[in-house]
Every structure is written in structure tokens, then in C-alpha cells.
XYZ file of C-alpha atoms in Angstrom:
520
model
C 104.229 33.020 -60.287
C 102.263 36.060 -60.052
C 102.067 37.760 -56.366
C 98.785 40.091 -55.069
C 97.726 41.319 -51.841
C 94.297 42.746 -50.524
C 93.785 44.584 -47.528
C 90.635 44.622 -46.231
C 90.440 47.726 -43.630
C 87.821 49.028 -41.004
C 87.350 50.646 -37.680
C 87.402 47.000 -35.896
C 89.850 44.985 -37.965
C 92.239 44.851 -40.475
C 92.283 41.529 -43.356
C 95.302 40.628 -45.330
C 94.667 38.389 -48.159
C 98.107 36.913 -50.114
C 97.189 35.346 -53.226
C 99.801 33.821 -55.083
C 98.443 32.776 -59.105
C 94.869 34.423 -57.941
C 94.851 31.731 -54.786
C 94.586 32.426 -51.149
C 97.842 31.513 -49.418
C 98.056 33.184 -46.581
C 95.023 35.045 -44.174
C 95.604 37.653 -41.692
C 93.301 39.006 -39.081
C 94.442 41.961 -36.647
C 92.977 44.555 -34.843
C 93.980 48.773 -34.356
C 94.385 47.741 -30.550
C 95.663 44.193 -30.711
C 98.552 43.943 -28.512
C 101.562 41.583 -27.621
C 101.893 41.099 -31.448
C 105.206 39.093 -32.522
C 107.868 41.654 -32.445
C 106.853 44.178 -29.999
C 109.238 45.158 -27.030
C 107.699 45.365 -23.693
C 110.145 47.046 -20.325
C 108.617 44.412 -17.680
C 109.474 42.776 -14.247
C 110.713 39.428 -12.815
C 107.449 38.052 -11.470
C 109.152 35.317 -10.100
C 111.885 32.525 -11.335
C 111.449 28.738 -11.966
C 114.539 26.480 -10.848
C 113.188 23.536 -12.032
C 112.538 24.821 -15.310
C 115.355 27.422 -15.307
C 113.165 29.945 -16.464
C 111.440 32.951 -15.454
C 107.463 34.365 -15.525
C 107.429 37.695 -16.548
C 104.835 40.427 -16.204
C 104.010 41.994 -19.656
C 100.266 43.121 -18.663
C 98.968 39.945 -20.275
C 96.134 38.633 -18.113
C 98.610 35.984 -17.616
C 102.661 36.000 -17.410
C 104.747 35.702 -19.763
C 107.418 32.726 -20.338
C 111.337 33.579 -20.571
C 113.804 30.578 -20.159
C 117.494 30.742 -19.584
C 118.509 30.109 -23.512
C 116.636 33.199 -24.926
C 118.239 35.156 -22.427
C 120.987 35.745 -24.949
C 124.772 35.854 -24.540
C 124.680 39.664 -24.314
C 122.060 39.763 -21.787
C 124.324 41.516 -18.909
C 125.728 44.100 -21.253
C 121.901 44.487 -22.246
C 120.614 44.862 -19.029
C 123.424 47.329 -17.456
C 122.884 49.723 -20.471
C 118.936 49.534 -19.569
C 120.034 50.058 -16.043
C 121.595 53.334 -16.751
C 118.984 54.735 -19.091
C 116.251 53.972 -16.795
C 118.030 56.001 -14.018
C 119.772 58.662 -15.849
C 120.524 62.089 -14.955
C 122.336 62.978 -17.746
C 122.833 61.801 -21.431
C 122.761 58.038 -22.609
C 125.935 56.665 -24.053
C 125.400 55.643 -27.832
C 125.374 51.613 -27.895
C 128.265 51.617 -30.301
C 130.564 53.798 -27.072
C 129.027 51.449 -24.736
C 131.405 49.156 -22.807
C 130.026 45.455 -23.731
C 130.279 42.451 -20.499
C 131.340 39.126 -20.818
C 128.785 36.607 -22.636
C 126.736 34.859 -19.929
C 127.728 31.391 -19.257
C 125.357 29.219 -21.718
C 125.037 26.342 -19.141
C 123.947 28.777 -16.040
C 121.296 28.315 -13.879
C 118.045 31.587 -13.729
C 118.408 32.505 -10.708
C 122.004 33.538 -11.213
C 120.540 36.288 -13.522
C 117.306 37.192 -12.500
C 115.559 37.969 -9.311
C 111.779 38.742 -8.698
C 110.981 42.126 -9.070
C 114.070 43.474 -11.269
C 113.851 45.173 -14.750
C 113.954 43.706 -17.874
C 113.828 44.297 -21.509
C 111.976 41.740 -23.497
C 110.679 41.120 -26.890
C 108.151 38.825 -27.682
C 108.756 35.662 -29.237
C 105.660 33.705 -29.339
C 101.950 35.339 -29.170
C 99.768 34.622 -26.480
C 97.970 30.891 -27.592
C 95.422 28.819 -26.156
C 95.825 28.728 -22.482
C 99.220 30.289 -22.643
C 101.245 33.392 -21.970
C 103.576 35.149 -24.706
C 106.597 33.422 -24.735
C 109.917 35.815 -24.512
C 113.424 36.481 -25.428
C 115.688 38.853 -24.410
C 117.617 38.756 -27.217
C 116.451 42.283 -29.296
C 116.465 42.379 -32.436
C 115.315 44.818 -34.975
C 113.779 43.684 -38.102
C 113.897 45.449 -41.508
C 113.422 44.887 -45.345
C 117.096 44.087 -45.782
C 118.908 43.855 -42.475
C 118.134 42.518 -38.848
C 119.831 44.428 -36.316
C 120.481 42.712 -32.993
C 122.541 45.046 -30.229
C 125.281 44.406 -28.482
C 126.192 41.328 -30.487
C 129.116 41.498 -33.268
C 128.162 38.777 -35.437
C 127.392 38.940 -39.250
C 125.235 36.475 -40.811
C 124.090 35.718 -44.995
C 120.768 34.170 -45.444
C 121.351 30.820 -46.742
C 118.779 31.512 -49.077
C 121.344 33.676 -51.180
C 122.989 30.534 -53.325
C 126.052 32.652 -54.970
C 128.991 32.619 -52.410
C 130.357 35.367 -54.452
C 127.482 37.316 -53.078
C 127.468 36.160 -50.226
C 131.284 37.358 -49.702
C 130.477 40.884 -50.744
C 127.323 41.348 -48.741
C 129.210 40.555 -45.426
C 133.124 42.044 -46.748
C 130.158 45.118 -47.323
C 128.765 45.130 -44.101
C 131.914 44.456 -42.240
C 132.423 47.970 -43.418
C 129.299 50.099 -42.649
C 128.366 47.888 -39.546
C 128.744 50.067 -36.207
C 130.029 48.963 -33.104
C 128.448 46.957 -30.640
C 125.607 45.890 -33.515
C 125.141 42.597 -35.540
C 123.473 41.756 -38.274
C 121.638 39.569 -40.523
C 121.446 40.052 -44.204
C 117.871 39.222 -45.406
C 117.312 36.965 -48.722
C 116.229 40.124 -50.231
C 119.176 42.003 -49.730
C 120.706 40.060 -52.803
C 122.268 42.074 -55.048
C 121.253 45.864 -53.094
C 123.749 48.358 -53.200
C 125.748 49.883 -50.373
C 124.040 53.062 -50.342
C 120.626 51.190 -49.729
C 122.138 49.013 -46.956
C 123.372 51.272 -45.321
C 120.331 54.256 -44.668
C 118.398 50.888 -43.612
C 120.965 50.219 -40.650
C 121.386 53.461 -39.802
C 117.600 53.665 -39.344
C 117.385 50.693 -37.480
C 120.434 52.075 -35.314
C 118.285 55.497 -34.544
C 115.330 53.652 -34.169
C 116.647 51.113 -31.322
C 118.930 53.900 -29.292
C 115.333 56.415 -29.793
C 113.457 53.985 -27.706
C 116.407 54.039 -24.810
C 116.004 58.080 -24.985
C 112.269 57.800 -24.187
C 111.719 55.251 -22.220
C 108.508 55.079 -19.985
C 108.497 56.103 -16.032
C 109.566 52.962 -13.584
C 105.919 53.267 -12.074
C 103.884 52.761 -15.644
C 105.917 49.119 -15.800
C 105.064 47.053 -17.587
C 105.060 48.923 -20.839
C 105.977 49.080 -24.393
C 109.048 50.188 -25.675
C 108.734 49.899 -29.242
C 106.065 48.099 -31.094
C 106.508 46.087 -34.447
C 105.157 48.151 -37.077
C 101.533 47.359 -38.371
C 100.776 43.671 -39.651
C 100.172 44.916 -43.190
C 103.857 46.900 -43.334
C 104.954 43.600 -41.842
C 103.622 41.229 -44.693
C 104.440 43.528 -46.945
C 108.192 43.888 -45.755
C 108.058 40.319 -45.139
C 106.960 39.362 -48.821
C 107.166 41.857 -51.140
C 109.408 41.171 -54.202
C 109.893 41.122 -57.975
C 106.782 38.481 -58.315
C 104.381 41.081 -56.750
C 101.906 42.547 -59.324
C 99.264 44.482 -57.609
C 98.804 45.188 -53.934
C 94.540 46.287 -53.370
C 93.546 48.267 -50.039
C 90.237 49.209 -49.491
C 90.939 52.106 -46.723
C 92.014 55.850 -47.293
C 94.117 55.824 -44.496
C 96.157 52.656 -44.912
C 96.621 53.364 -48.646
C 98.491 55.978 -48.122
C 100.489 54.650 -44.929
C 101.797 51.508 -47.531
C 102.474 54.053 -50.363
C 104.979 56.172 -48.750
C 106.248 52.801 -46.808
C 106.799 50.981 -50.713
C 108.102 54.745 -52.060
C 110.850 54.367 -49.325
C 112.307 50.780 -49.402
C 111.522 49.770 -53.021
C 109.849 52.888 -54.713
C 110.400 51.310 -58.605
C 106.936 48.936 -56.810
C 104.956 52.162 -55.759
C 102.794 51.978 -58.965
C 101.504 48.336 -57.770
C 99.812 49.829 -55.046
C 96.543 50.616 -55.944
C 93.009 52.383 -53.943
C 90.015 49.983 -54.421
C 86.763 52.485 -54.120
C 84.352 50.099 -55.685
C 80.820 49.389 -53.999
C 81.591 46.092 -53.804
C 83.135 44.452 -51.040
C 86.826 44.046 -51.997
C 86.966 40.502 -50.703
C 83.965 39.609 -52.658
C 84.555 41.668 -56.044
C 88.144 39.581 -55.905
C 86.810 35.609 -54.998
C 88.717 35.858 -51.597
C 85.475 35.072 -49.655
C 84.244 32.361 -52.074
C 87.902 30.848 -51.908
C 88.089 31.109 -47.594
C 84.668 29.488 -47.445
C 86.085 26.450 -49.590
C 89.498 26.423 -48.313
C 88.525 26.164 -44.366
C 86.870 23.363 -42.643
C 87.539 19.882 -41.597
C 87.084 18.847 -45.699
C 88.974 20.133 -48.278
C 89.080 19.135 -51.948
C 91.760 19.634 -54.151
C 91.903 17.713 -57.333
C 89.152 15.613 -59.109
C 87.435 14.487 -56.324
C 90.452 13.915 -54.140
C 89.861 15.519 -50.623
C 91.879 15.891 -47.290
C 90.060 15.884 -43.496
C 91.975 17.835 -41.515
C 91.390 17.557 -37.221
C 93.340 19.181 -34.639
C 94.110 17.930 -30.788
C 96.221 19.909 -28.173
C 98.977 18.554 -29.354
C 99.133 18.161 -32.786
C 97.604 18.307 -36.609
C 96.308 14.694 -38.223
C 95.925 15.105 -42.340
C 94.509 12.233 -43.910
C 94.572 12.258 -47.725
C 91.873 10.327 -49.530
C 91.361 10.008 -53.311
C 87.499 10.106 -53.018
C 86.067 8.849 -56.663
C 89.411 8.823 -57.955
C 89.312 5.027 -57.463
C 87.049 4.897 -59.942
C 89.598 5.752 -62.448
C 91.147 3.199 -65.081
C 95.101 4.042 -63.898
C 96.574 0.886 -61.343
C 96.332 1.855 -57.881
C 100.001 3.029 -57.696
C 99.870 4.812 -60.507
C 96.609 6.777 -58.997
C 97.634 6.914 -55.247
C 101.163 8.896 -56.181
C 99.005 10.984 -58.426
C 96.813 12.026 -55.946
C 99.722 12.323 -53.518
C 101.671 14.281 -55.361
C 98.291 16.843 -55.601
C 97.612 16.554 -51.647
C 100.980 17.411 -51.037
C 100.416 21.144 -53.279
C 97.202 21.977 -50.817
C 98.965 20.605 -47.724
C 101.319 23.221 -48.154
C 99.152 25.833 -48.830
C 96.897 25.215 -45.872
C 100.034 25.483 -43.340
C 100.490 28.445 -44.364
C 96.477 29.576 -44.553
C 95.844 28.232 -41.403
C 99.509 29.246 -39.845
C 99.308 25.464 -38.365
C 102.183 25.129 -36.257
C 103.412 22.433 -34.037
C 103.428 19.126 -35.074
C 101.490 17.729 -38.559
C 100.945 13.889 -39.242
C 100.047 13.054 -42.185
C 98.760 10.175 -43.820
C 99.097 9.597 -47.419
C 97.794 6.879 -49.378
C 99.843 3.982 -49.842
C 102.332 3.233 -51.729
C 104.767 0.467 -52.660
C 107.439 1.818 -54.871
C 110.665 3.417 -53.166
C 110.715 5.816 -55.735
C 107.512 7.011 -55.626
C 107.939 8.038 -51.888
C 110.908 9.650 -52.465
C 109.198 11.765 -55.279
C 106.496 12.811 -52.700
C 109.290 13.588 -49.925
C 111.074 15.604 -52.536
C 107.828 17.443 -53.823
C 106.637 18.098 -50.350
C 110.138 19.912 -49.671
C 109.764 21.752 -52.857
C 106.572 23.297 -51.816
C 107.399 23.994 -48.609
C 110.150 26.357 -49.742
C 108.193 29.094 -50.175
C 107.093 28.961 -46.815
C 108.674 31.531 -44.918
C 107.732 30.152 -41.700
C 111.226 27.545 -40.003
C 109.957 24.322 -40.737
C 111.893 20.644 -40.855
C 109.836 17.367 -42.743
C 110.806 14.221 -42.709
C 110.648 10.901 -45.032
C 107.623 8.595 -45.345
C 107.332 6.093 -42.017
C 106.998 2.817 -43.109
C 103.076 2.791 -42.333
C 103.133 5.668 -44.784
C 103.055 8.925 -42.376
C 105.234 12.137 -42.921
C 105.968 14.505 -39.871
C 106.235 18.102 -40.510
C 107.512 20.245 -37.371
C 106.568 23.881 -38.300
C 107.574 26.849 -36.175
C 104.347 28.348 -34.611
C 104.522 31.818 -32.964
C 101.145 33.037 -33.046
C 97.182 31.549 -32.626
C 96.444 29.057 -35.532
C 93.636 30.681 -38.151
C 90.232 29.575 -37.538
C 87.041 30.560 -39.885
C 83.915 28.614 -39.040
C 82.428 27.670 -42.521
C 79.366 26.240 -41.045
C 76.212 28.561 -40.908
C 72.987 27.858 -38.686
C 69.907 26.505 -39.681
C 67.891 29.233 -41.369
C 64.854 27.536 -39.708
C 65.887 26.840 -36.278
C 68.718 29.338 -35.997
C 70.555 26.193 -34.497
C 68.629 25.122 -31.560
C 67.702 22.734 -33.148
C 63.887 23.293 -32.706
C 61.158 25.366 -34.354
C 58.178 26.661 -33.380
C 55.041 24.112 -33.495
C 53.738 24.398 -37.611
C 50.293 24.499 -35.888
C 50.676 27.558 -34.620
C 52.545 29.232 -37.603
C 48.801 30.652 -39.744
C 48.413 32.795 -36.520
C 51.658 34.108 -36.109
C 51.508 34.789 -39.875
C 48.117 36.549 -39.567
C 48.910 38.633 -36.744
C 52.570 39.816 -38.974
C 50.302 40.363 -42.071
C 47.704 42.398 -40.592
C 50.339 44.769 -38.360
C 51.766 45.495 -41.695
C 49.039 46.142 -43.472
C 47.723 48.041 -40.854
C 51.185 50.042 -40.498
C 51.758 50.468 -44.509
C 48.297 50.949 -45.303
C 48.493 48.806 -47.634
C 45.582 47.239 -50.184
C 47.851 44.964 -52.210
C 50.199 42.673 -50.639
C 51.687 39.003 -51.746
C 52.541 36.520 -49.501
C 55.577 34.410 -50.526
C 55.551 30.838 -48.682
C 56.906 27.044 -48.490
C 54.540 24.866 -50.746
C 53.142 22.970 -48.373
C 52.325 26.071 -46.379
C 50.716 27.709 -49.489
C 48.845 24.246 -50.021
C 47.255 24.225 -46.793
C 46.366 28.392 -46.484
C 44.545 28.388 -50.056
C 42.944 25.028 -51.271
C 39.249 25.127 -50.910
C 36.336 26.646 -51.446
C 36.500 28.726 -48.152
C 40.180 28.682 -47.569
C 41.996 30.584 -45.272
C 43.433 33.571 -47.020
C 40.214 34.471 -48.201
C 38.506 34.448 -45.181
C 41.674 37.119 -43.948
C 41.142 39.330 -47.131
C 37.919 39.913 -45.901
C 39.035 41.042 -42.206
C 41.861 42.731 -43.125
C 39.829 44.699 -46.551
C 42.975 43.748 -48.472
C 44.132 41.669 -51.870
C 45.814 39.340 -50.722
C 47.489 36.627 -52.429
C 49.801 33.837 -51.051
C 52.050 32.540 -53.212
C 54.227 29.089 -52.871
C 57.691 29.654 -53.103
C 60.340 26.874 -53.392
C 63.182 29.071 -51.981
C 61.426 29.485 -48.802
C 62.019 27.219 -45.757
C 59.269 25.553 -44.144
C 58.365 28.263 -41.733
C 59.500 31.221 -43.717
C 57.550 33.999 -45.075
C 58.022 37.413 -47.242
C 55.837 39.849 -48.059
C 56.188 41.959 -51.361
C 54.223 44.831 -52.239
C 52.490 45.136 -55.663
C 56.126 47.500 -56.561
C 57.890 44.618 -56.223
C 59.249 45.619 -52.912
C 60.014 43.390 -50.186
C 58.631 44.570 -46.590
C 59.186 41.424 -44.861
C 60.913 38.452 -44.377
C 61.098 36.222 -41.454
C 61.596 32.970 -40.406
C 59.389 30.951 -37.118
């Protein structure tokens, strides 16, 4: 499988297509100014604390606050919060986090208001992006996040990605780590650290390590709270630190600027990949000179199709995602309707798991398959959903066929689900749903014809129109456009046009050139 990405960059936003096999996987929108992005670090206050739900609001500067309960709090949240403490008030120089005396863990069973009290500092990182109605939800449990490593402070733990299947390697990334790791840090060893050399591992931690205690050295005044301490680096560095690997062939940006910012990021963490990144100057569009639009316009929607007719309708509530699968003219085939309904099963379950992950669904997703009989054949669909789920990055847990034929998916969701209206409006009415009366529309096009010809000085012009509209101005002996060529001292011809809506008009010049085109 064959990996590309294309960045689409401008003043306003920045798009990030991931196509795996030349199809769109995965969609990201974000803006230069977008804030309270997954990631991010944010000094705050206690708004105020929650008993009942043993959980705190917490002003970020959202418009509104921001949700921390008790469990993300973390174990090491009082060692945490005396080291902010003392670099917030300092008067001399910080103590390094590794010569920092570390507190007891919190008790895991406390109660909020043990910790916190309204008004107090706090470091927090956010969780959970800002969704619907809701705040950002928080932890206070830091952590650090690069290609290899996660660095969490003031924890001592060291933890493999189970994705790493060798227990020999397993063994000699954490016997490695053991080794390098500095005090007061812990760490987890991404899936891509398989197999990376010491050296490697260890100018990523010590980055990370500068990187954390560099935020501590400058962090904002008391009276500028709340504010951000250190931001997650741009989305594009994040898919690409998030995804890059030996499948990746090509990765397209459209922007100077950002070009150059993911060069010299790829040169640094894997540079043999710096020759995949590639400057797209074409006239073009990039998103249109590679299918992507084509492929978001037919992959978005409350309809998709996916195989020989087969379609899914996808509808969302507040609380959760309902995918029906229907085999559409597939009925119509000669195979017995087992035989075709774990056929087109097996298909739906491919696109279901590439729309999660287009449309970052989160939450929970029912779906309904078609029926079927066999034990085996629902286990085959349980087993290809998981499958194709594995390459989804995102924490997810299915679960077997129900016996009225439903699946559950539970998929971790930590920012907005991706929305593209695929609809357009009416050409015609614009959607209002109404036009102008066709009664009046010769007038309106006489007085339009005559200010241009007036304004062009023109003696030629051709008047494209709907058929019916072409009927009506020049049948007759005395029709109506020759009575106008004679007001207006101009050849003018109206011609019918069957790409024209009803009450749609453009005028050409006797070039060729169109000066006109509008719609009543």
C-alpha cells in the first residue's frame, strides 16, 4: 500500500489530504490562528469546582470553560503543580525537572476539592477540542509528543507500543531507554521507534527534555492568565509525524512557505524521506489536478456508494452515528442471498472504515448490515471489520454482530467531526426556492442587453438562452428580437441553448467572448 499526502495552503486555511492507494482517507481543515488545538498547553485558573461531578471548570479563554475531572488530574499532579508554583514566582534559577524533588502520587479515589480551589494556577493540556456545545476537555497529565518517544514529566514509567510484535524488541527498546531516560521523565516508545538506534532515541528525548523545561523558563506574567505555554506544532508536522513511514511515496504542498517548513522537519527525523517531498507550482489547483475534490464530493453526504451499486446512508444524532448498509441493485444478481449479502458486507465494511477516519466520526457507530444466517459468515465480517480498522490510528474497540444484525464501534473522538456540504443551490433560484415571474424576464433581459451594448459599444452580440425562451423571443413574422435590433441599431441574434436554465442568459460577442451571464 502506497502512502501520499497533499497540502493544500493559503492565507485563511490549511488542507491535508492522506491518500492511501490514490484514495482519500483522511481530511484535515485548520487555520494559521486556530486555537485550543489537541495538544496545546494552556497556564489557566480554577474557575470553580464540581463536587457532584468531582471535577473542575477551567478558564482557558474559550468563550466557554473548559472540563478537567479528578482522573486526568494525574498521579503526579502535586509534584506538577509545586514545580509550576516555584517557576511562576521565582527570583532566581529553576531547578531542572530531573533535580526536582517528586511528592507522593495523589490518592486515585480523592475527592476535587481536596486539590483544587477556585482561582489557583494550573497547568493543563488539552485533551479534547472544543465540540458542539462544549468546552475543551483537559488533563493535567503533560505529555510531550514526538516521532519516536512521548515524554510525560515527573512520571518514571516506561512503556512499548503494543504495536511492536517482537518481544525481543521490545526488551531492547525499554533495557535501551532504561539507560538514556533522565530522572523524573517517562516515556512511551512509539510503533515507529522499531528497530531506531540509540543515537536517534536519544537527541529526540533530549529535545523533548529542553523543549518541556524551555517553556518553565519563559513562562507568561500571572496577569496575562490564561495563556499558552507551548503549542502543538502545526497540523501538517503533526500528520506527518503522526503517519509518515516506509509506505509513504510522495508528500505534494502547494505553498512556498510550508514546503520548506516540512523539508527541514523530514531532513531532521527521517532525512533518507526528504526526496518525497515535493513543491507543486502548477496552475492548476492541487486538489483538482490530483482527483481529491472529485473524490470529497463523492465520498461526503448522507449516500455513499461503494461497490456495484451497493450504497451506505449515513445520519448522525447528538448522540451517536446510524450506518445502514444496503446492496442497492445487487439483488438483482444471480448469487443466493447469503452468498450476496456477505459479499456486499464484506465491501461495506472496507468504506465504513475509511469514512471513520474521513469524517473523524467519533462516539458511538451502529451499524446495520444486511442479514445474515451463517455463524461463519458473521464472524468473517467481525474479523474483516477489525482488520480494517487497524490502520486506524485513532483508540477504537468493535464488537460482534447483535443478534438483529448490528455492530457497535466506540471510537475515541477528540476533535469536531468533518463536515463538507455536497449539496449546491439551485442555479435558478439560488435556493429560495422561488424565481422571478417568467413574464417579466424579456424586460429584464432587454434592459441587460441594451446597458451592454450601450456600455461595449457593441454592433454584434448573441444571445444564448433556454429553448423555450428562444422559442417565444424569435418565432414570427414580427418577433421580439427584431423589433429590439431595431431600437438598439444592433445584430442581434438569440440563440437556444440547452445548457442554460430556464431563466438564464449569456451574451457572447462575435470574438467568441463571453460578457455576460446571469441567472433571474
Amino acid at each position: 500500500m502506497s502512502s501520499e499526502l497533499v497540502i493544500n495552503a493559503s492565507k485563511n486555511e490549511v488542507s491535508i489530504a492522506l491518500l492511501e492507494d490514490k484514495r482519500l482517507v483522511e481530511l484535515n481543515h485548520s487555520k494559521p490562528e486556530q486555537k485550543f488545538s489537541v495538544g496545546d498547553i494552556y497556564l489557566a485558573r480554577v474557575k470553580k469546582t464540581m463536587p457532584g461531578l468531582n471535577a473542575a471548570f477551567i478558564n482557558v479563554g474559550y468563550e466557554k470553560d473548559a472540563f478537567l475531572h479528578y482522573l486526568d488530574l494525574g498521579p503526579q499532579y502535586s509534584t506538577l503543580n509545586r514545580f509550576l508554583t516555584q517557576a511562576a514566582n521565582r527570583k532566581s534559577k529553576l531547578l531542572t525537572v530531573s533535580k526536582f524533588r517528586r511528592e507522593k502520587d495523589i490518592n486515585k479515589h480523592g475527592k476535587i476539592n481536596d486539590i483544587l480551589t477556585a482561582g489557583g494556577l494550573i497547568l493543563v493540556q488539552i485533551a479534547k477540542e472544543p465540540i458542539s456545545t462544549k468546552g475543551p476537555r483537559l488533563s493535567s497529565e503533560i505529555s510531550i509528543a514526538g516521532r519516536n518517544l512521548v515524554l510525560i514529566p515527573f512520571a518514571d514509567k516506561i512503556s512499548v507500543s503494543s504495536k511492536i510484535s517482537s518481544q525481543e524488541e521490545r526488551d531492547r527498546l525499554k533495557n535501551l531507554l532504561v539507560s538514556i531516560r533522565p530522572k523524573n521523565y517517562g516515556i512511551i516508545v512509539r510503533t515507529v521507534a522499531e528497530n531506531k538506534k540509540v543515537a536517534e532515541l536519544d537527541t529526540e528525548l533530549r529535545s523533548l527534555v529542553t523543549k518541556f523545561e524551555k517553556a518553565f523558563e519563559n513562562l507568561p506574567p500571572i496577569k496575562s492568565l490564561p495563556s499558552l505555554v507551548l503549542g502543538e506544532q502545526s497540523r501538517a508536522i503533526s500528520v506527518i509525524r503522526d503517519h509518515l513511514n516506509g509506505d509513504f511515496e510522495n508528500i505534494f504542498i502547494d505553498n512556498e512557505d510550508v514546503y520548506h517548513e516540512i523539508k527541514n522537519y523530514i531532513s531532521e527525523v527521517a532525512p533518507e524521506k526528504e526526496k518525497i517531498v515535493k513543491f507543486y507550482d502548477g496552475k492548476q489547483a492541487i486538489f483538482e489536478k490530483l482527483d481529491i475534490n472529485r473524490q470529497i464530493k463523492t465520498s461526503f453526504g448522507t449516500a455513499v456508494s461503494f461497490k456495484q451499486g451497493a450504497y451506505l446512508i449515513i445520519e448522525h444524532t447528538e448522540a451517536l452515528h446510524v450506518i445502514d448498509v444496503n446492496s442497492g441493485n445487487r439483488s438483482k444478481s444471480g448469487a443466493d442471498q447469503e452468498t450476496n449479502a456477505t459479499e456486499v458486507n464484506l465491501a461495506a465494511a472496507d468504506e465504513i472504515a475509511r469514512q471513520l477516519r474521513l469524517r473523524d466520526m467519533g462516539g458511538i457507530i451502529v451499524i446495520d448490515f444486511i442479514d445474515m444466517h451463517k455463524g461463519e459468515n458473521k464472524q468473517k465480517l467481525y474479523e474483516r471489520m477489525k482488520e480494517v480498522m487497524s490502520k486506524d490510528k485513532t483508540k477504537h474497540n468493535i464488537l460482534t454482530l447483535s443478534k438483529f444484525g448490528l455492530m457497535q464501534i466506540t471510537r475515541q473522538r477528540v476533535r469536531p467531526e468533518m463536515h463538507i456540504e455536497t449539496a449546491e443551490s439551485c442555479p435558478t433560484c439560488a435556493g429560495t426556492g422561488k424565481i422571478q415571474s417568467a413574464i417579466l424576464f424579456p424586460d429584464i433581459l432587454k434592459s441587460e442587453i441594451e446597458v451592454l451594448v450601450e456600455l461595449k459599444k457593441l454592433k454584434k452580440l448573441t444571445i444564448l438562452v433556454h429553448p423555450y425562451v428562444a422559442a417565444y423571443l424569435t418565432k414570427g413574422f414580427k418577433s421580439i428580437v427584431k423589433s429590439w435590433r431595431k431600437e438598439m441599431k444592433c445584430k442581434l441574434f438569440v440563440e437556444a441553448s440547452s445548457t442554460c436554465t430556464y431563466l438564464e442568459f449569456r451574451a457572447i460577442d462575435d470574438q467568441g467572448t463571453e460578457l455576460l451571464r446571469k441567472t433571474r
